[in-house]
mmCIF file of C-alpha atoms in Angstrom:
data_model
loop_
_atom_site.group_PDB
_atom_site.id
_atom_site.type_symbol
_atom_site.label_atom_id
_atom_site.label_comp_id
_atom_site.label_asym_id
_atom_site.label_seq_id
_atom_site.Cartn_x
_atom_site.Cartn_y
_atom_site.Cartn_z
ATOM 1 C CA UNK I 1 83.399 98.996 77.931
ATOM 2 C CA UNK I 2 82.495 95.426 79.195
ATOM 3 C CA UNK I 3 86.010 94.764 80.648
ATOM 4 C CA UNK I 4 85.519 97.466 83.326
ATOM 5 C CA UNK I 5 85.552 96.811 87.085
ATOM 6 C CA UNK I 6 82.154 97.694 87.909
ATOM 7 C CA UNK I 7 82.128 98.238 91.780
ATOM 8 C CA UNK I 8 83.785 98.003 95.042
ATOM 9 C CA UNK I 9 87.351 97.635 93.952
ATOM 10 C CA UNK I 10 89.601 98.365 91.209
ATOM 11 C CA UNK I 11 92.312 95.863 91.879
ATOM 12 C CA UNK I 12 95.012 94.288 90.000
ATOM 13 C CA UNK I 13 95.631 96.409 87.040
ATOM 14 C CA UNK I 14 97.036 99.567 88.630
ATOM 15 C CA UNK I 15 97.030 98.877 92.260
ATOM 16 C CA UNK I 16 95.341 97.171 95.260
ATOM 17 C CA UNK I 17 92.500 98.290 97.391
ATOM 18 C CA UNK I 18 92.273 97.535 101.167
ATOM 19 C CA UNK I 19 89.263 97.665 103.119
ATOM 20 C CA UNK I 20 89.234 100.119 106.053
ATOM 21 C CA UNK I 21 88.278 98.139 109.146
ATOM 22 C CA UNK I 22 86.775 94.822 110.445
ATOM 23 C CA UNK I 23 83.653 96.776 110.979
ATOM 24 C CA UNK I 24 83.334 97.978 107.723
ATOM 25 C CA UNK I 25 81.673 96.328 104.468
ATOM 26 C CA UNK I 26 83.381 96.043 100.880
ATOM 27 C CA UNK I 27 80.754 95.948 98.239
ATOM 28 C CA UNK I 28 81.821 95.152 94.719
ATOM 29 C CA UNK I 29 80.557 93.715 91.338
ATOM 30 C CA UNK I 30 82.709 91.122 89.249
ATOM 31 C CA UNK I 31 81.652 90.574 85.840
ATOM 32 C CA UNK I 32 81.998 87.344 83.806
ATOM 33 C CA UNK I 33 83.073 88.325 80.574
ATOM 34 C CA UNK I 34 83.983 86.840 77.170
ATOM 35 C CA UNK I 35 87.116 84.497 77.107
ATOM 36 C CA UNK I 36 86.310 82.697 80.421
ATOM 37 C CA UNK I 37 87.257 85.434 82.514
ATOM 38 C CA UNK I 38 86.390 87.527 85.465
ATOM 39 C CA UNK I 39 86.966 91.145 84.909
ATOM 40 C CA UNK I 40 88.499 91.572 88.392
ATOM 41 C CA UNK I 41 91.604 89.248 88.539
ATOM 42 C CA UNK I 42 91.939 90.102 92.088
ATOM 43 C CA UNK I 43 91.245 92.019 95.351
ATOM 44 C CA UNK I 44 92.552 92.789 98.804
ATOM 45 C CA UNK I 45 90.386 93.181 101.960
ATOM 46 C CA UNK I 46 91.359 93.259 105.802
ATOM 47 C CA UNK I 47 90.568 90.394 107.944
ATOM 48 C CA UNK I 48 86.916 90.247 109.236
ATOM 49 C CA UNK I 49 85.501 92.527 106.122
ATOM 50 C CA UNK I 50 82.023 91.541 105.039
ATOM 51 C CA UNK I 51 82.032 91.224 101.286
ATOM 52 C CA UNK I 52 78.757 91.949 99.511
ATOM 53 C CA UNK I 53 79.564 90.595 96.069
ATOM 54 C CA UNK I 54 77.623 90.468 92.837
ATOM 55 C CA UNK I 55 78.277 88.366 90.014
ATOM 56 C CA UNK I 56 76.977 90.168 86.947
ATOM 57 C CA UNK I 57 77.189 87.842 83.842
ATOM 58 C CA UNK I 58 78.063 89.678 80.702
ATOM 59 C CA UNK I 59 79.045 86.800 78.514
ATOM 60 C CA UNK I 60 76.938 84.533 76.207
ATOM 61 C CA UNK I 61 77.215 81.408 78.577
ATOM 62 C CA UNK I 62 76.196 80.550 82.249
ATOM 63 C CA UNK I 63 78.725 80.859 84.984
ATOM 64 C CA UNK I 64 78.691 80.756 88.777
ATOM 65 C CA UNK I 65 81.280 82.062 91.271
ATOM 66 C CA UNK I 66 82.464 79.849 94.008
ATOM 67 C CA UNK I 67 84.630 81.430 96.866
ATOM 68 C CA UNK I 68 87.159 78.625 98.305
ATOM 69 C CA UNK I 69 89.341 78.497 101.204
ATOM 70 C CA UNK I 70 92.973 78.825 100.727
ATOM 71 C CA UNK I 71 94.762 76.251 98.632
ATOM 72 C CA UNK I 72 91.478 74.195 97.810
ATOM 73 C CA UNK I 73 90.493 75.793 94.446
ATOM 74 C CA UNK I 74 91.603 72.952 92.351
ATOM 75 C CA UNK I 75 90.143 70.338 94.862
ATOM 76 C CA UNK I 76 86.704 72.100 94.503
ATOM 77 C CA UNK I 77 86.840 72.259 90.867
ATOM 78 C CA UNK I 78 87.564 68.413 90.525
ATOM 79 C CA UNK I 79 85.050 67.481 93.021
ATOM 80 C CA UNK I 80 82.399 69.551 91.231
ATOM 81 C CA UNK I 81 83.174 67.582 88.053
ATOM 82 C CA UNK I 82 82.113 64.247 89.909
ATOM 83 C CA UNK I 83 78.608 65.552 90.928
ATOM 84 C CA UNK I 84 76.925 63.356 88.472
ATOM 85 C CA UNK I 85 73.176 63.694 88.347
ATOM 86 C CA UNK I 86 73.181 66.069 91.259
ATOM 87 C CA UNK I 87 75.245 68.866 89.534
ATOM 88 C CA UNK I 88 72.593 70.905 88.088
ATOM 89 C CA UNK I 89 70.318 70.965 91.468
ATOM 90 C CA UNK I 90 73.641 72.031 93.108
ATOM 91 C CA UNK I 91 74.470 74.586 90.789
ATOM 92 C CA UNK I 92 77.617 72.690 89.979
ATOM 93 C CA UNK I 93 78.847 73.414 93.494
ATOM 94 C CA UNK I 94 80.034 70.681 95.747
ATOM 95 C CA UNK I 95 79.113 70.248 99.180
ATOM 96 C CA UNK I 96 82.411 70.588 101.273
ATOM 97 C CA UNK I 97 83.686 72.830 103.925
ATOM 98 C CA UNK I 98 86.144 74.123 101.358
ATOM 99 C CA UNK I 99 83.358 76.293 99.859
ATOM 100 C CA UNK I 100 83.161 79.503 101.842
ATOM 101 C CA UNK I 101 80.086 80.970 99.765
ATOM 102 C CA UNK I 102 78.566 80.664 96.115
ATOM 103 C CA UNK I 103 76.114 82.094 93.653
ATOM 104 C CA UNK I 104 73.877 79.814 91.918
ATOM 105 C CA UNK I 105 74.546 79.472 88.130
ATOM 106 C CA UNK I 106 73.946 82.928 86.461
ATOM 107 C CA UNK I 107 72.384 83.058 82.901
ATOM 108 C CA UNK I 108 73.710 85.431 80.493
ATOM 109 C CA UNK I 109 72.516 89.043 81.271
ATOM 110 C CA UNK I 110 71.655 88.157 84.809
ATOM 111 C CA UNK I 111 73.204 88.831 88.118
ATOM 112 C CA UNK I 112 73.300 87.269 91.519
ATOM 113 C CA UNK I 113 74.486 88.671 94.990
ATOM 114 C CA UNK I 114 76.170 86.936 97.936
ATOM 115 C CA UNK I 115 77.655 88.101 101.196
ATOM 116 C CA UNK I 116 80.242 86.539 103.372
ATOM 117 C CA UNK I 117 83.068 87.497 105.922
ATOM 118 C CA UNK I 118 86.647 86.255 105.698
ATOM 119 C CA UNK I 119 88.202 86.361 109.234
ATOM 120 C CA UNK I 120 91.464 84.815 108.718
ATOM 121 C CA UNK I 121 94.375 85.750 106.744
ATOM 122 C CA UNK I 122 95.153 84.017 103.404
ATOM 123 C CA UNK I 123 94.704 83.801 100.000
ATOM 124 C CA UNK I 124 91.323 82.722 98.956
ATOM 125 C CA UNK I 125 90.012 81.972 95.616
ATOM 126 C CA UNK I 126 86.942 82.690 93.571
ATOM 127 C CA UNK I 127 86.270 80.432 90.881
ATOM 128 C CA UNK I 128 83.735 79.274 88.067
ATOM 129 C CA UNK I 129 82.767 75.552 88.757
ATOM 130 C CA UNK I 130 80.534 75.270 85.920
ATOM 131 C CA UNK I 131 81.874 72.213 83.763
ATOM 132 C CA UNK I 132 84.883 73.240 81.848
ATOM 133 C CA UNK I 133 85.445 76.544 83.192
ATOM 134 C CA UNK I 134 87.059 75.893 86.557
ATOM 135 C CA UNK I 135 90.678 75.439 85.380
ATOM 136 C CA UNK I 136 90.982 78.844 83.689
ATOM 137 C CA UNK I 137 88.267 80.948 85.163
ATOM 138 C CA UNK I 138 89.099 82.176 88.607
ATOM 139 C CA UNK I 139 90.781 84.936 90.974
ATOM 140 C CA UNK I 140 92.144 85.552 94.300
ATOM 141 C CA UNK I 141 91.032 87.306 97.175
ATOM 142 C CA UNK I 142 94.212 88.326 99.320
ATOM 143 C CA UNK I 143 92.917 88.957 103.223
ATOM 144 C CA UNK I 144 95.796 90.471 104.723
ATOM 145 C CA UNK I 145 96.785 93.534 106.987
ATOM 146 C CA UNK I 146 99.881 93.915 104.792
ATOM 147 C CA UNK I 147 98.871 94.704 101.006
ATOM 148 C CA UNK I 148 102.512 95.652 100.119
ATOM 149 C CA UNK I 149 103.313 91.980 100.235
ATOM 150 C CA UNK I 150 101.084 91.193 97.386
ATOM 151 C CA UNK I 151 103.007 90.184 94.320
ATOM 152 C CA UNK I 152 102.782 92.124 90.897
ATOM 153 C CA UNK I 153 99.836 90.881 88.882
ATOM 154 C CA UNK I 154 101.967 89.194 86.165
ATOM 155 C CA UNK I 155 103.750 87.139 88.935
ATOM 156 C CA UNK I 156 100.825 86.235 90.883
ATOM 157 C CA UNK I 157 100.417 82.450 91.230
ATOM 158 C CA UNK I 158 96.880 82.662 92.359
ATOM 159 C CA UNK I 159 95.668 84.661 89.341
ATOM 160 C CA UNK I 160 94.246 82.830 86.104
ATOM 161 C CA UNK I 161 96.923 82.979 83.394
ATOM 162 C CA UNK I 162 94.556 84.615 80.927
ATOM 163 C CA UNK I 163 94.330 87.645 83.083
ATOM 164 C CA UNK I 164 98.062 88.198 83.902
ATOM 165 C CA UNK I 165 98.521 89.729 80.494
ATOM 166 C CA UNK I 166 96.318 92.378 81.274
ATOM 167 C CA UNK I 167 98.868 94.064 83.708
ATOM 168 C CA UNK I 168 99.487 97.660 82.955
ATOM 169 C CA UNK I 169 96.932 98.098 80.208
ATOM 170 C CA UNK I 170 94.930 101.353 80.924
ATOM 171 C CA UNK I 171 92.030 100.140 78.703
ATOM 172 C CA UNK I 172 90.917 98.167 81.721
ATOM 173 C CA UNK I 173 90.246 101.383 83.729
ATOM 174 C CA UNK I 174 86.892 103.084 83.710
ATOM 175 C CA UNK I 175 86.224 105.425 80.832
ATOM 176 C CA UNK I 176 85.267 109.053 81.327
ATOM 177 C CA UNK I 177 84.366 111.475 78.700
ATOM 178 C CA UNK I 178 87.477 113.512 79.379
ATOM 179 C CA UNK I 179 90.745 113.247 80.884
ATOM 180 C CA UNK I 180 90.160 113.537 84.757
ATOM 181 C CA UNK I 181 91.966 116.235 86.701
ATOM 182 C CA UNK I 182 91.810 116.039 90.362
ATOM 183 C CA UNK I 183 89.885 117.115 92.485
ATOM 184 C CA UNK I 184 87.125 115.984 90.058
ATOM 185 C CA UNK I 185 83.438 116.501 90.397
ATOM 186 C CA UNK I 186 80.650 114.765 88.858
ATOM 187 C CA UNK I 187 76.832 115.263 89.430
ATOM 188 C CA UNK I 188 75.558 111.681 89.116
ATOM 189 C CA UNK I 189 73.132 108.916 90.879
ATOM 190 C CA UNK I 190 75.343 107.258 93.829
ATOM 191 C CA UNK I 191 74.404 104.272 95.632
ATOM 192 C CA UNK I 192 73.107 104.823 99.167
ATOM 193 C CA UNK I 193 72.737 108.289 98.686
ATOM 194 C CA UNK I 194 69.677 110.518 97.363
ATOM 195 C CA UNK I 195 69.004 111.415 93.725
ATOM 196 C CA UNK I 196 70.876 114.709 93.915
ATOM 197 C CA UNK I 197 74.236 113.223 94.736
ATOM 198 C CA UNK I 198 77.650 114.647 93.897
ATOM 199 C CA UNK I 199 80.710 112.357 93.610
ATOM 200 C CA UNK I 200 83.950 114.141 94.472
ATOM 201 C CA UNK I 201 87.539 112.615 93.445
ATOM 202 C CA UNK I 202 89.899 114.351 95.801
ATOM 203 C CA UNK I 203 92.821 112.185 94.460
ATOM 204 C CA UNK I 204 92.986 109.577 92.128
ATOM 205 C CA UNK I 205 92.672 107.183 95.146
ATOM 206 C CA UNK I 206 90.398 109.347 97.528
ATOM 207 C CA UNK I 207 86.791 110.305 97.130
ATOM 208 C CA UNK I 208 83.605 111.239 98.814
ATOM 209 C CA UNK I 209 79.830 111.344 98.199
ATOM 210 C CA UNK I 210 78.049 114.576 98.785
ATOM 211 C CA UNK I 211 74.003 114.318 99.160
ATOM 212 C CA UNK I 212 72.874 117.853 97.830
ATOM 213 C CA UNK I 213 69.380 116.959 98.798
ATOM 214 C CA UNK I 214 70.010 116.513 102.611
ATOM 215 C CA UNK I 215 73.045 118.710 102.407
ATOM 216 C CA UNK I 216 75.649 116.241 103.952
ATOM 217 C CA UNK I 217 78.432 113.891 103.550
ATOM 218 C CA UNK I 218 77.112 110.441 102.927
ATOM 219 C CA UNK I 219 80.449 108.233 102.691
ATOM 220 C CA UNK I 220 84.035 108.456 101.825
ATOM 221 C CA UNK I 221 86.469 105.939 100.215
ATOM 222 C CA UNK I 222 89.850 105.117 99.018
ATOM 223 C CA UNK I 223 91.267 102.818 96.308
ATOM 224 C CA UNK I 224 89.744 104.624 93.057
ATOM 225 C CA UNK I 225 87.168 107.079 92.133
ATOM 226 C CA UNK I 226 83.960 106.024 90.150
ATOM 227 C CA UNK I 227 82.676 103.875 87.146
ATOM 228 C CA UNK I 228 79.756 105.224 85.478
ATOM 229 C CA UNK I 229 79.561 102.534 82.979
ATOM 230 C CA UNK I 230 76.149 100.957 84.137
ATOM 231 C CA UNK I 231 74.878 104.478 84.594
ATOM 232 C CA UNK I 232 75.664 105.438 81.101
ATOM 233 C CA UNK I 233 74.567 101.965 79.612
ATOM 234 C CA UNK I 234 71.222 102.284 81.447
ATOM 235 C CA UNK I 235 70.486 105.896 80.199
ATOM 236 C CA UNK I 236 70.836 107.224 83.545
ATOM 237 C CA UNK I 237 68.645 104.893 85.342
ATOM 238 C CA UNK I 238 71.361 102.935 87.247
ATOM 239 C CA UNK I 239 73.608 104.208 89.835
ATOM 240 C CA UNK I 240 77.272 105.067 89.238
ATOM 241 C CA UNK I 241 79.800 102.381 91.063
ATOM 242 C CA UNK I 242 82.309 103.204 93.971
ATOM 243 C CA UNK I 243 85.811 102.002 92.970
ATOM 244 C CA UNK I 244 87.295 101.351 96.309
ATOM 245 C CA UNK I 245 86.683 100.665 100.068
ATOM 246 C CA UNK I 246 84.232 102.738 101.955
ATOM 247 C CA UNK I 247 85.803 103.885 105.180
ATOM 248 C CA UNK I 248 83.368 106.241 106.399
ATOM 249 C CA UNK I 249 79.618 106.039 106.139
ATOM 250 C CA UNK I 250 77.332 108.604 107.913
ATOM 251 C CA UNK I 251 75.500 107.209 110.795
ATOM 252 C CA UNK I 252 73.907 110.206 112.356
ATOM 253 C CA UNK I 253 72.118 112.008 109.795
ATOM 254 C CA UNK I 254 72.499 115.900 109.236
ATOM 255 C CA UNK I 255 75.292 116.639 111.558
ATOM 256 C CA UNK I 256 74.907 120.319 112.387
ATOM 257 C CA UNK I 257 72.312 121.279 115.197
ATOM 258 C CA UNK I 258 71.589 124.687 116.348
ATOM 259 C CA UNK I 259 70.399 125.616 119.868
ATOM 260 C CA UNK I 260 70.033 121.872 121.248
ATOM 261 C CA UNK I 261 71.731 118.736 120.138
ATOM 262 C CA UNK I 262 68.817 116.468 119.619
ATOM 263 C CA UNK I 263 66.717 118.429 117.253
ATOM 264 C CA UNK I 264 67.004 118.200 113.450
ATOM 265 C CA UNK I 265 67.294 121.505 111.552
ATOM 266 C CA UNK I 266 65.637 122.491 108.293
ATOM 267 C CA UNK I 267 68.329 122.670 105.551
ATOM 268 C CA UNK I 268 68.297 123.913 102.052
ATOM 269 C CA UNK I 269 71.081 123.360 99.412
ATOM 270 C CA UNK I 270 72.172 126.563 97.752
ATOM 271 C CA UNK I 271 74.742 125.345 95.524
ATOM 272 C CA UNK I 272 78.491 125.086 95.215
ATOM 273 C CA UNK I 273 81.580 126.995 93.724
ATOM 274 C CA UNK I 274 84.944 125.463 93.004
ATOM 275 C CA UNK I 275 87.935 126.925 94.908
ATOM 276 C CA UNK I 276 91.319 125.540 93.548
ATOM 277 C CA UNK I 277 88.904 122.802 92.101
ATOM 278 C CA UNK I 278 87.644 121.811 95.429
ATOM 279 C CA UNK I 279 83.834 122.230 95.567
ATOM 280 C CA UNK I 280 82.713 124.607 98.505
ATOM 281 C CA UNK I 281 79.176 123.718 99.219
ATOM 282 C CA UNK I 282 76.705 126.247 100.521
ATOM 283 C CA UNK I 283 73.532 125.504 102.356
ATOM 284 C CA UNK I 284 71.206 127.075 105.027
ATOM 285 C CA UNK I 285 70.660 125.371 108.448
ATOM 286 C CA UNK I 286 67.503 126.981 109.974
ATOM 287 C CA UNK I 287 68.110 130.024 107.806
ATOM 288 C CA UNK I 288 71.855 130.297 108.761
ATOM 289 C CA UNK I 289 74.203 130.046 105.833
ATOM 290 C CA UNK I 290 77.023 127.196 106.109
ATOM 291 C CA UNK I 291 79.893 126.887 103.750
ATOM 292 C CA UNK I 292 81.932 123.602 103.609
ATOM 293 C CA UNK I 293 85.078 122.640 101.872
ATOM 294 C CA UNK I 294 86.327 119.039 102.224
ATOM 295 C CA UNK I 295 89.846 117.977 101.449
ATOM 296 C CA UNK I 296 91.936 114.877 101.753
ATOM 297 C CA UNK I 297 94.062 114.180 104.898
ATOM 298 C CA UNK I 298 97.615 115.029 104.206
ATOM 299 C CA UNK I 299 98.960 111.571 105.082
ATOM 300 C CA UNK I 300 96.818 108.293 105.608
ATOM 301 C CA UNK I 301 93.110 108.038 105.057
ATOM 302 C CA UNK I 302 90.785 110.641 106.192
ATOM 303 C CA UNK I 303 89.115 114.018 105.344
ATOM 304 C CA UNK I 304 89.520 117.673 106.714
ATOM 305 C CA UNK I 305 86.251 119.356 106.638
ATOM 306 C CA UNK I 306 86.246 123.167 106.981
ATOM 307 C CA UNK I 307 83.386 125.009 107.989
ATOM 308 C CA UNK I 308 82.217 128.509 107.846
ATOM 309 C CA UNK I 309 79.145 129.853 109.750
ATOM 310 C CA UNK I 310 76.992 132.760 109.453
ATOM 311 C CA UNK I 311 76.045 134.497 112.912
ATOM 312 C CA UNK I 312 74.409 132.216 115.274
ATOM 313 C CA UNK I 313 73.180 133.516 118.706
ATOM 314 C CA UNK I 314 73.005 130.277 120.610
ATOM 315 C CA UNK I 315 75.106 127.150 120.924
ATOM 316 C CA UNK I 316 76.136 125.087 117.723
ATOM 317 C CA UNK I 317 76.750 121.132 118.062
ATOM 318 C CA UNK I 318 78.196 118.664 115.562
ATOM 319 C CA UNK I 319 77.248 115.078 115.698
ATOM 320 C CA UNK I 320 80.332 112.747 115.842
ATOM 321 C CA UNK I 321 78.672 109.316 116.279
ATOM 322 C CA UNK I 322 81.136 106.348 117.002
ATOM 323 C CA UNK I 323 80.717 103.317 114.602
ATOM 324 C CA UNK I 324 81.021 105.458 111.351
ATOM 325 C CA UNK I 325 84.484 104.136 110.670
ATOM 326 C CA UNK I 326 86.597 107.371 111.638
ATOM 327 C CA UNK I 327 88.021 109.234 114.603
ATOM 328 C CA UNK I 328 87.251 112.886 115.011
ATOM 329 C CA UNK I 329 89.545 115.865 115.919
ATOM 330 C CA UNK I 330 87.699 119.205 116.130
ATOM 331 C CA UNK I 331 89.661 122.428 115.852
ATOM 332 C CA UNK I 332 87.741 124.025 118.596
ATOM 333 C CA UNK I 333 85.446 122.464 121.316
ATOM 334 C CA UNK I 334 85.295 119.107 122.971
ATOM 335 C CA UNK I 335 83.620 115.718 122.163
ATOM 336 C CA UNK I 336 81.185 114.430 124.526
ATOM 337 C CA UNK I 337 78.348 111.969 124.224
ATOM 338 C CA UNK I 338 78.773 111.975 120.386
ATOM 339 C CA UNK I 339 78.672 115.738 120.019
ATOM 340 C CA UNK I 340 81.192 118.651 119.557
ATOM 341 C CA UNK I 341 79.747 121.607 121.295
ATOM 342 C CA UNK I 342 81.281 124.641 119.567
ATOM 343 C CA UNK I 343 81.987 127.781 121.742
ATOM 344 C CA UNK I 344 79.062 130.425 121.117
ATOM 345 C CA UNK I 345 80.193 132.879 118.612
ATOM 346 C CA UNK I 346 82.214 130.556 116.586
ATOM 347 C CA UNK I 347 82.289 131.268 112.821
ATOM 348 C CA UNK I 348 84.536 128.806 111.465
ATOM 349 C CA UNK I 349 85.966 125.676 112.457
ATOM 350 C CA UNK I 350 87.671 122.528 111.085
ATOM 351 C CA UNK I 351 86.941 118.767 111.778
ATOM 352 C CA UNK I 352 89.489 116.371 110.901
ATOM 353 C CA UNK I 353 88.207 112.598 110.140
ATOM 354 C CA UNK I 354 90.752 109.939 110.558
ATOM 355 C CA UNK I 355 89.940 106.337 109.202
ATOM 356 C CA UNK I 356 89.988 103.911 112.008
#
């Protein structure tokens, strides 16, 4: 269980994950594990992505994580070995422009977070510069708009030798209590969502988080589904981790408005039922029943949301805020000033969301 990708991306073993756009963040956890290894051997992002990274030390010795510019990993490792009396104070990280970002030294059982942006394309490295570790404990960050050009893991010169033999072994994938069949539905604690969250895996590489407490779609991602290792190990007190890159994140609150566009309605969750394994969510908006089914975009990254409304006497608005990572295409009505105004009497409509 400890050699599982914990968050953000599941790269390397079965595929590569690419962040959605320069305006989006990628959040991931990399674990330091037994054998001088990082559990994530490599990952892929688009240029300009902000990377929010946590180093979680599952090993019985101290480690750090240092992000270096392309072709500078060995130079940084060798420079760190020459720090002398300043080494401990500097967390074994030399003061050099080759270093993009770094954690402090992380003791066993502890974790540290860093955040940084990689604007230029190239193959960056992350490496542990604790004495004696840097020559075998490292991984690669591919910053590229063309993920198909990344070599196979076992032929990747930027990946540590002790991780190349992991290629194709399914035991590095997140465990589940049963064989997953998609669409897959989990009631679980999700990050950046309310306590009554539902994670839905539409396909092995497309998923979303539904917040039953506020009756709305919170975010959607591609690249994988979820890893509940920390959630299970923490007796349900820790959130589940997203395996992939979030390309849509709700920015406007509950999206359906009745009568007027600027007034939030009262909402109440009424449950869901499965239709061909897709959950159909049912909720009340100012007492009006709404049913919603979310499906993957047939091609590319995005979602198709199908709504059925109870009788509404006045106008209905749907929030389509810019900056949330997608472009909207409603089946009826037009987008104006960040809202779709549905024709009076509309009982059903479809909203297509296409990742930018």
